[in-house]
Amino acid sequence: RHAERILARLFEVEPSLIHSVDSEGRNLAQMAVRQPYPQDVLTLLIREEPSLIHSVDSKGRSLAHVALVNFCGWPESESACLFTRPPKSESIYLFKRLIKWLIEKEPSLIHSVDSEGKTLAHTVIERIERTDRSIPILEQLLDKNPSMAYRTDNEGDNLIDVALKKNRPQIFQFLIEKDPGLIRSMVIDEVKREKLGKFMKAITNIQGSVQTDGCVSNFILEYHPSWMR
């Protein structure tokens, strides 16, 4: 809690510091949320200046967006963390707690989009490469706001479109199992058809490796049999 005590003392001496920004225009809340486990510092900042919870960066990203973008950079070692020493092997649990905390503080964050029209879920698929991290966070977000799955960005891509573009077959499979209606939302062109054929084979391999019944591939082919051509 050293950072919180130092900041609290600084604000007592010079209250205007709460409005500080760095050379890239980021305020204190945007800088704090880039660090692992920043809840105590954010609580202090938001208490001093409540409007900080609504702040966005130069790319239109909310605090929740910024946290997601920087999650892949959370340090593995205890000495690398600025605010609090992170317990080992608990990063995904603690990060989900951070996202839950942010949304409880400001419920509108679940609906936030950046300047490219990307939702929090778009950001997860594009920026968090490890499936063991991205899928639990996606599930958390979609349980809170199921309509997010259908929201398109400025390029017209919803979540399964992004999963396809980023070559994420496991996420593609998760999304279809979560909401089969997403299949009907896809507009298929020749480029997508070719890639989807590979995805179906990858998904079949994934399912086989975990001893499932292949229902995802069968369901997809019921609506788009040409994907395997």
PDB file of C-alpha atoms in Angstrom:
ATOM      1  CA  ARG A   1       0.000   0.000   0.000  1.00  0.00           C
ATOM      2  CA  HIS A   2       3.003   2.288  -0.310  1.00  0.00           C
ATOM      3  CA  ALA A   3       1.727   3.815  -3.573  1.00  0.00           C
ATOM      4  CA  GLU A   4      -1.663   4.677  -2.070  1.00  0.00           C
ATOM      5  CA  ARG A   5      -0.106   6.344   0.976  1.00  0.00           C
ATOM      6  CA  ILE A   6       2.297   8.354  -1.160  1.00  0.00           C
ATOM      7  CA  LEU A   7      -0.478   9.505  -3.500  1.00  0.00           C
ATOM      8  CA  ALA A   8      -2.798  10.389  -0.615  1.00  0.00           C
ATOM      9  CA  ARG A   9      -0.070  12.522   0.931  1.00  0.00           C
ATOM     10  CA  LEU A  10       0.685  14.231  -2.384  1.00  0.00           C
ATOM     11  CA  PHE A  11      -2.994  15.086  -2.887  1.00  0.00           C
ATOM     12  CA  GLU A  12      -3.111  16.597   0.595  1.00  0.00           C
ATOM     13  CA  VAL A  13      -0.182  18.843  -0.250  1.00  0.00           C
ATOM     14  CA  GLU A  14      -1.270  19.656  -3.808  1.00  0.00           C
ATOM     15  CA  PRO A  15      -4.873  18.682  -4.701  1.00  0.00           C
ATOM     16  CA  SER A  16      -4.454  19.720  -8.344  1.00  0.00           C
ATOM     17  CA  LEU A  17      -2.166  16.726  -8.926  1.00  0.00           C
ATOM     18  CA  ILE A  18      -5.266  14.550  -9.332  1.00  0.00           C
ATOM     19  CA  HIS A  19      -5.636  16.128 -12.788  1.00  0.00           C
ATOM     20  CA  SER A  20      -2.095  15.270 -13.908  1.00  0.00           C
ATOM     21  CA  VAL A  21      -1.517  13.749 -17.339  1.00  0.00           C
ATOM     22  CA  ASP A  22       1.616  12.302 -18.907  1.00  0.00           C
ATOM     23  CA  SER A  23       3.222  13.238 -22.241  1.00  0.00           C
ATOM     24  CA  GLU A  24       0.697  11.009 -24.083  1.00  0.00           C
ATOM     25  CA  GLY A  25      -2.282  12.640 -22.396  1.00  0.00           C
ATOM     26  CA  ARG A  26      -3.027   9.727 -20.039  1.00  0.00           C
ATOM     27  CA  ASN A  27      -4.452  10.632 -16.654  1.00  0.00           C
ATOM     28  CA  LEU A  28      -3.598   8.932 -13.363  1.00  0.00           C
ATOM     29  CA  ALA A  29      -6.435   6.392 -13.584  1.00  0.00           C
ATOM     30  CA  GLN A  30      -5.416   5.359 -17.107  1.00  0.00           C
ATOM     31  CA  MET A  31      -1.836   4.912 -15.927  1.00  0.00           C
ATOM     32  CA  ALA A  32      -2.865   3.023 -12.775  1.00  0.00           C
ATOM     33  CA  VAL A  33      -5.088   0.504 -14.572  1.00  0.00           C
ATOM     34  CA  ARG A  34      -2.144  -0.498 -16.756  1.00  0.00           C
ATOM     35  CA  GLN A  35      -0.537  -2.042 -13.671  1.00  0.00           C
ATOM     36  CA  PRO A  36      -1.495  -5.362 -12.072  1.00  0.00           C
ATOM     37  CA  TYR A  37      -3.941  -5.241  -9.146  1.00  0.00           C
ATOM     38  CA  PRO A  38      -4.588  -1.475  -9.127  1.00  0.00           C
ATOM     39  CA  GLN A  39      -7.903  -1.472  -7.218  1.00  0.00           C
ATOM     40  CA  ASP A  40      -6.588   0.254  -4.095  1.00  0.00           C
ATOM     41  CA  VAL A  41      -4.940   3.029  -6.097  1.00  0.00           C
ATOM     42  CA  LEU A  42      -7.983   3.412  -8.360  1.00  0.00           C
ATOM     43  CA  THR A  43     -10.265   3.597  -5.314  1.00  0.00           C
ATOM     44  CA  LEU A  44      -8.174   6.476  -3.986  1.00  0.00           C
ATOM     45  CA  LEU A  45      -8.121   8.270  -7.344  1.00  0.00           C
ATOM     46  CA  ILE A  46     -11.857   7.899  -7.957  1.00  0.00           C
ATOM     47  CA  ARG A  47     -12.632   9.059  -4.431  1.00  0.00           C
ATOM     48  CA  GLU A  48     -10.588  12.192  -5.066  1.00  0.00           C
ATOM     49  CA  GLU A  49     -12.028  12.730  -8.567  1.00  0.00           C
ATOM     50  CA  PRO A  50     -15.120  10.607  -9.411  1.00  0.00           C
ATOM     51  CA  SER A  51     -15.074  11.567 -13.100  1.00  0.00           C
ATOM     52  CA  LEU A  52     -11.895   9.510 -13.614  1.00  0.00           C
ATOM     53  CA  ILE A  53     -13.959   6.306 -13.803  1.00  0.00           C
ATOM     54  CA  HIS A  54     -15.387   7.600 -17.106  1.00  0.00           C
ATOM     55  CA  SER A  55     -12.036   8.599 -18.596  1.00  0.00           C
ATOM     56  CA  VAL A  56     -10.906   7.408 -22.021  1.00  0.00           C
ATOM     57  CA  ASP A  57      -7.477   7.556 -23.636  1.00  0.00           C
ATOM     58  CA  SER A  58      -6.502   9.048 -26.989  1.00  0.00           C
ATOM     59  CA  LYS A  59      -7.876   5.949 -28.769  1.00  0.00           C
ATOM     60  CA  GLY A  60     -11.238   6.220 -27.061  1.00  0.00           C
ATOM     61  CA  ARG A  61     -10.517   3.256 -24.781  1.00  0.00           C
ATOM     62  CA  SER A  62     -12.210   3.064 -21.386  1.00  0.00           C
ATOM     63  CA  LEU A  63     -10.406   1.997 -18.236  1.00  0.00           C
ATOM     64  CA  ALA A  64     -11.666  -1.555 -18.818  1.00  0.00           C
ATOM     65  CA  HIS A  65     -10.286  -1.516 -22.376  1.00  0.00           C
ATOM     66  CA  VAL A  66      -6.898  -0.296 -21.153  1.00  0.00           C
ATOM     67  CA  ALA A  67      -6.800  -2.992 -18.478  1.00  0.00           C
ATOM     68  CA  LEU A  68      -7.512  -5.685 -21.086  1.00  0.00           C
ATOM     69  CA  VAL A  69      -4.905  -4.353 -23.513  1.00  0.00           C
ATOM     70  CA  ASN A  70      -2.270  -4.501 -20.786  1.00  0.00           C
ATOM     71  CA  PHE A  71      -3.248  -7.816 -19.199  1.00  0.00           C
ATOM     72  CA  CYS A  72      -0.825  -9.746 -21.421  1.00  0.00           C
ATOM     73  CA  GLY A  73       1.920  -7.600 -19.916  1.00  0.00           C
ATOM     74  CA  TRP A  74       1.156  -8.431 -16.296  1.00  0.00           C
ATOM     75  CA  PRO A  75       4.477  -9.448 -14.758  1.00  0.00           C
ATOM     76  CA  GLU A  76       5.078 -13.036 -13.751  1.00  0.00           C
ATOM     77  CA  SER A  77       7.669 -12.154 -11.107  1.00  0.00           C
ATOM     78  CA  GLU A  78       6.825 -10.480  -7.809  1.00  0.00           C
ATOM     79  CA  SER A  79       9.559  -7.866  -8.120  1.00  0.00           C
ATOM     80  CA  ALA A  80       8.228  -6.528 -11.452  1.00  0.00           C
ATOM     81  CA  CYS A  81       4.947  -5.180 -10.087  1.00  0.00           C
ATOM     82  CA  LEU A  82       4.609  -1.521  -9.162  1.00  0.00           C
ATOM     83  CA  PHE A  83       1.660  -1.549  -6.748  1.00  0.00           C
ATOM     84  CA  THR A  84       1.212  -4.949  -5.125  1.00  0.00           C
ATOM     85  CA  ARG A  85       3.197  -8.153  -5.307  1.00  0.00           C
ATOM     86  CA  PRO A  86       1.078 -10.543  -7.396  1.00  0.00           C
ATOM     87  CA  PRO A  87       0.431 -14.007  -5.987  1.00  0.00           C
ATOM     88  CA  LYS A  88       1.889 -16.573  -8.358  1.00  0.00           C
ATOM     89  CA  SER A  89      -0.452 -18.573 -10.624  1.00  0.00           C
ATOM     90  CA  GLU A  90      -3.500 -16.454  -9.724  1.00  0.00           C
ATOM     91  CA  SER A  91      -3.347 -13.835 -12.470  1.00  0.00           C
ATOM     92  CA  ILE A  92      -6.515 -14.828 -14.363  1.00  0.00           C
ATOM     93  CA  TYR A  93      -8.609 -15.039 -11.189  1.00  0.00           C
ATOM     94  CA  LEU A  94      -7.358 -11.686  -9.957  1.00  0.00           C
ATOM     95  CA  PHE A  95      -7.750 -10.042 -13.358  1.00  0.00           C
ATOM     96  CA  LYS A  96     -11.366 -11.209 -13.608  1.00  0.00           C
ATOM     97  CA  ARG A  97     -11.863  -9.676 -10.192  1.00  0.00           C
ATOM     98  CA  LEU A  98     -10.457  -6.369 -11.505  1.00  0.00           C
ATOM     99  CA  ILE A  99     -12.858  -6.351 -14.477  1.00  0.00           C
ATOM    100  CA  LYS A 100     -15.766  -7.202 -12.164  1.00  0.00           C
ATOM    101  CA  TRP A 101     -14.692  -4.398  -9.816  1.00  0.00           C
ATOM    102  CA  LEU A 102     -14.510  -1.825 -12.623  1.00  0.00           C
ATOM    103  CA  ILE A 103     -17.955  -2.750 -13.967  1.00  0.00           C
ATOM    104  CA  GLU A 104     -19.484  -2.671 -10.494  1.00  0.00           C
ATOM    105  CA  LYS A 105     -17.984   0.782  -9.983  1.00  0.00           C
ATOM    106  CA  GLU A 106     -19.368   1.954 -13.324  1.00  0.00           C
ATOM    107  CA  PRO A 107     -21.893  -0.423 -14.995  1.00  0.00           C
ATOM    108  CA  SER A 108     -21.804   1.497 -18.284  1.00  0.00           C
ATOM    109  CA  LEU A 109     -18.257   0.229 -18.871  1.00  0.00           C
ATOM    110  CA  ILE A 110     -19.664  -3.129 -20.032  1.00  0.00           C
ATOM    111  CA  HIS A 111     -21.100  -1.295 -23.054  1.00  0.00           C
ATOM    112  CA  SER A 112     -18.012   0.784 -23.826  1.00  0.00           C
ATOM    113  CA  VAL A 113     -16.497   0.857 -27.316  1.00  0.00           C
ATOM    114  CA  ASP A 114     -13.283   2.510 -28.454  1.00  0.00           C
ATOM    115  CA  SER A 115     -12.731   4.825 -31.419  1.00  0.00           C
ATOM    116  CA  GLU A 116     -12.600   1.778 -33.743  1.00  0.00           C
ATOM    117  CA  GLY A 117     -15.954   0.526 -32.477  1.00  0.00           C
ATOM    118  CA  LYS A 118     -14.386  -2.369 -30.585  1.00  0.00           C
ATOM    119  CA  THR A 119     -16.110  -3.705 -27.495  1.00  0.00           C
ATOM    120  CA  LEU A 120     -14.304  -5.162 -24.504  1.00  0.00           C
ATOM    121  CA  ALA A 121     -14.813  -8.624 -26.020  1.00  0.00           C
ATOM    122  CA  HIS A 122     -13.261  -7.564 -29.345  1.00  0.00           C
ATOM    123  CA  THR A 123     -10.256  -6.379 -27.351  1.00  0.00           C
ATOM    124  CA  VAL A 124      -9.933  -9.693 -25.518  1.00  0.00           C
ATOM    125  CA  ILE A 125      -9.814 -11.706 -28.755  1.00  0.00           C
ATOM    126  CA  GLU A 126      -7.374  -9.347 -30.448  1.00  0.00           C
ATOM    127  CA  ARG A 127      -4.993  -8.680 -27.572  1.00  0.00           C
ATOM    128  CA  ILE A 128      -4.957 -11.647 -25.160  1.00  0.00           C
ATOM    129  CA  GLU A 129      -3.331 -14.502 -27.041  1.00  0.00           C
ATOM    130  CA  ARG A 130      -3.324 -17.164 -24.334  1.00  0.00           C
ATOM    131  CA  THR A 131      -6.571 -19.118 -24.607  1.00  0.00           C
ATOM    132  CA  ASP A 132      -6.495 -20.088 -20.936  1.00  0.00           C
ATOM    133  CA  ARG A 133      -6.770 -16.366 -20.183  1.00  0.00           C
ATOM    134  CA  SER A 134      -8.938 -15.048 -23.028  1.00  0.00           C
ATOM    135  CA  ILE A 135     -11.806 -17.557 -22.825  1.00  0.00           C
ATOM    136  CA  PRO A 136     -12.543 -17.105 -19.080  1.00  0.00           C
ATOM    137  CA  ILE A 137     -12.593 -13.328 -19.548  1.00  0.00           C
ATOM    138  CA  LEU A 138     -14.838 -13.592 -22.620  1.00  0.00           C
ATOM    139  CA  GLU A 139     -17.229 -15.788 -20.665  1.00  0.00           C
ATOM    140  CA  GLN A 140     -17.316 -13.265 -17.835  1.00  0.00           C
ATOM    141  CA  LEU A 141     -18.092 -10.393 -20.238  1.00  0.00           C
ATOM    142  CA  LEU A 142     -20.712 -12.270 -22.278  1.00  0.00           C
ATOM    143  CA  ASP A 143     -22.484 -13.494 -19.156  1.00  0.00           C
ATOM    144  CA  LYS A 144     -22.808  -9.843 -18.148  1.00  0.00           C
ATOM    145  CA  ASN A 145     -23.756  -8.562 -21.601  1.00  0.00           C
ATOM    146  CA  PRO A 146     -24.742 -11.305 -24.115  1.00  0.00           C
ATOM    147  CA  SER A 147     -25.544  -8.784 -26.860  1.00  0.00           C
ATOM    148  CA  MET A 148     -21.847  -7.916 -27.012  1.00  0.00           C
ATOM    149  CA  ALA A 149     -21.345 -11.049 -29.126  1.00  0.00           C
ATOM    150  CA  TYR A 150     -23.276  -9.451 -32.002  1.00  0.00           C
ATOM    151  CA  ARG A 151     -21.886  -5.937 -31.754  1.00  0.00           C
ATOM    152  CA  THR A 152     -19.812  -5.104 -34.822  1.00  0.00           C
ATOM    153  CA  ASP A 153     -16.782  -2.837 -34.938  1.00  0.00           C
ATOM    154  CA  ASN A 154     -16.147  -0.128 -37.525  1.00  0.00           C
ATOM    155  CA  GLU A 155     -15.078  -2.796 -40.030  1.00  0.00           C
ATOM    156  CA  GLY A 156     -18.354  -4.668 -39.596  1.00  0.00           C
ATOM    157  CA  ASP A 157     -16.823  -7.561 -37.649  1.00  0.00           C
ATOM    158  CA  ASN A 158     -18.528  -9.234 -34.710  1.00  0.00           C
ATOM    159  CA  LEU A 159     -16.731 -11.600 -32.357  1.00  0.00           C
ATOM    160  CA  ILE A 160     -16.654 -14.708 -34.541  1.00  0.00           C
ATOM    161  CA  ASP A 161     -15.446 -12.601 -37.474  1.00  0.00           C
ATOM    162  CA  VAL A 162     -12.550 -11.391 -35.315  1.00  0.00           C
ATOM    163  CA  ALA A 163     -11.824 -14.916 -34.082  1.00  0.00           C
ATOM    164  CA  LEU A 164     -11.626 -15.995 -37.724  1.00  0.00           C
ATOM    165  CA  LYS A 165      -9.377 -13.100 -38.755  1.00  0.00           C
ATOM    166  CA  LYS A 166      -7.035 -13.655 -35.814  1.00  0.00           C
ATOM    167  CA  ASN A 167      -6.899 -17.422 -36.407  1.00  0.00           C
ATOM    168  CA  ARG A 168      -8.382 -18.355 -33.030  1.00  0.00           C
ATOM    169  CA  PRO A 169     -10.253 -21.675 -33.590  1.00  0.00           C
ATOM    170  CA  GLN A 170     -10.653 -22.408 -29.871  1.00  0.00           C
ATOM    171  CA  ILE A 171     -12.276 -19.028 -29.287  1.00  0.00           C
ATOM    172  CA  PHE A 172     -14.412 -19.545 -32.399  1.00  0.00           C
ATOM    173  CA  GLN A 173     -15.574 -22.862 -30.933  1.00  0.00           C
ATOM    174  CA  PHE A 174     -16.242 -21.313 -27.517  1.00  0.00           C
ATOM    175  CA  LEU A 175     -18.355 -18.527 -29.045  1.00  0.00           C
ATOM    176  CA  ILE A 176     -20.473 -20.945 -31.078  1.00  0.00           C
ATOM    177  CA  GLU A 177     -21.074 -23.153 -28.058  1.00  0.00           C
ATOM    178  CA  LYS A 178     -21.931 -20.061 -26.008  1.00  0.00           C
ATOM    179  CA  ASP A 179     -24.397 -18.738 -28.602  1.00  0.00           C
ATOM    180  CA  PRO A 180     -25.169 -20.915 -31.659  1.00  0.00           C
ATOM    181  CA  GLY A 181     -27.083 -18.013 -33.171  1.00  0.00           C
ATOM    182  CA  LEU A 182     -23.775 -16.398 -34.061  1.00  0.00           C
ATOM    183  CA  ILE A 183     -23.430 -18.873 -36.926  1.00  0.00           C
ATOM    184  CA  ARG A 184     -26.452 -17.392 -38.666  1.00  0.00           C
ATOM    185  CA  SER A 185     -24.964 -13.906 -38.334  1.00  0.00           C
ATOM    186  CA  MET A 186     -21.952 -14.662 -40.527  1.00  0.00           C
ATOM    187  CA  VAL A 187     -21.747 -13.350 -44.072  1.00  0.00           C
ATOM    188  CA  ILE A 188     -19.573 -15.815 -45.982  1.00  0.00           C
ATOM    189  CA  ASP A 189     -17.272 -14.826 -48.838  1.00  0.00           C
ATOM    190  CA  GLU A 190     -14.632 -16.914 -50.613  1.00  0.00           C
ATOM    191  CA  VAL A 191     -11.824 -15.856 -48.285  1.00  0.00           C
ATOM    192  CA  LYS A 192     -13.869 -16.757 -45.214  1.00  0.00           C
ATOM    193  CA  ARG A 193     -15.023 -20.040 -46.743  1.00  0.00           C
ATOM    194  CA  GLU A 194     -11.454 -21.190 -47.275  1.00  0.00           C
ATOM    195  CA  LYS A 195     -10.410 -20.265 -43.756  1.00  0.00           C
ATOM    196  CA  LEU A 196     -13.535 -21.760 -42.216  1.00  0.00           C
ATOM    197  CA  GLY A 197     -12.792 -25.107 -43.801  1.00  0.00           C
ATOM    198  CA  LYS A 198      -9.467 -25.114 -41.956  1.00  0.00           C
ATOM    199  CA  PHE A 199     -11.212 -24.016 -38.788  1.00  0.00           C
ATOM    200  CA  MET A 200     -13.650 -26.903 -38.951  1.00  0.00           C
ATOM    201  CA  LYS A 201     -10.781 -29.355 -39.190  1.00  0.00           C
ATOM    202  CA  ALA A 202      -8.970 -27.622 -36.326  1.00  0.00           C
ATOM    203  CA  ILE A 203     -12.108 -27.673 -34.185  1.00  0.00           C
ATOM    204  CA  THR A 204     -12.646 -31.345 -34.955  1.00  0.00           C
ATOM    205  CA  ASN A 205      -9.073 -32.013 -33.825  1.00  0.00           C
ATOM    206  CA  ILE A 206      -9.606 -29.963 -30.665  1.00  0.00           C
ATOM    207  CA  GLN A 207     -12.815 -31.840 -29.894  1.00  0.00           C
ATOM    208  CA  GLY A 208     -11.198 -35.189 -30.558  1.00  0.00           C
ATOM    209  CA  SER A 209      -8.353 -34.354 -28.211  1.00  0.00           C
ATOM    210  CA  VAL A 210     -10.785 -33.715 -25.358  1.00  0.00           C
ATOM    211  CA  GLN A 211     -13.140 -36.583 -26.268  1.00  0.00           C
ATOM    212  CA  THR A 212     -16.208 -34.581 -27.263  1.00  0.00           C
ATOM    213  CA  ASP A 213     -18.853 -35.653 -29.737  1.00  0.00           C
ATOM    214  CA  GLY A 214     -18.135 -33.239 -32.571  1.00  0.00           C
ATOM    215  CA  CYS A 215     -21.432 -31.430 -32.066  1.00  0.00           C
ATOM    216  CA  VAL A 216     -19.933 -28.006 -32.849  1.00  0.00           C
ATOM    217  CA  SER A 217     -18.740 -29.054 -36.293  1.00  0.00           C
ATOM    218  CA  ASN A 218     -22.040 -30.800 -36.993  1.00  0.00           C
ATOM    219  CA  PHE A 219     -24.051 -27.780 -35.928  1.00  0.00           C
ATOM    220  CA  ILE A 220     -21.993 -25.445 -38.101  1.00  0.00           C
ATOM    221  CA  LEU A 221     -22.283 -27.669 -41.135  1.00  0.00           C
ATOM    222  CA  GLU A 222     -26.049 -27.849 -40.696  1.00  0.00           C
ATOM    223  CA  TYR A 223     -26.188 -24.129 -41.497  1.00  0.00           C
ATOM    224  CA  HIS A 224     -23.167 -23.781 -43.777  1.00  0.00           C
ATOM    225  CA  PRO A 225     -22.321 -27.132 -45.431  1.00  0.00           C
ATOM    226  CA  SER A 226     -20.128 -25.375 -48.007  1.00  0.00           C
ATOM    227  CA  TRP A 227     -17.567 -24.506 -45.309  1.00  0.00           C
ATOM    228  CA  MET A 228     -15.930 -27.911 -45.615  1.00  0.00           C
ATOM    229  CA  ARG A 229     -15.514 -27.769 -49.399  1.00  0.00           C
TER     230      ARG A 229
END
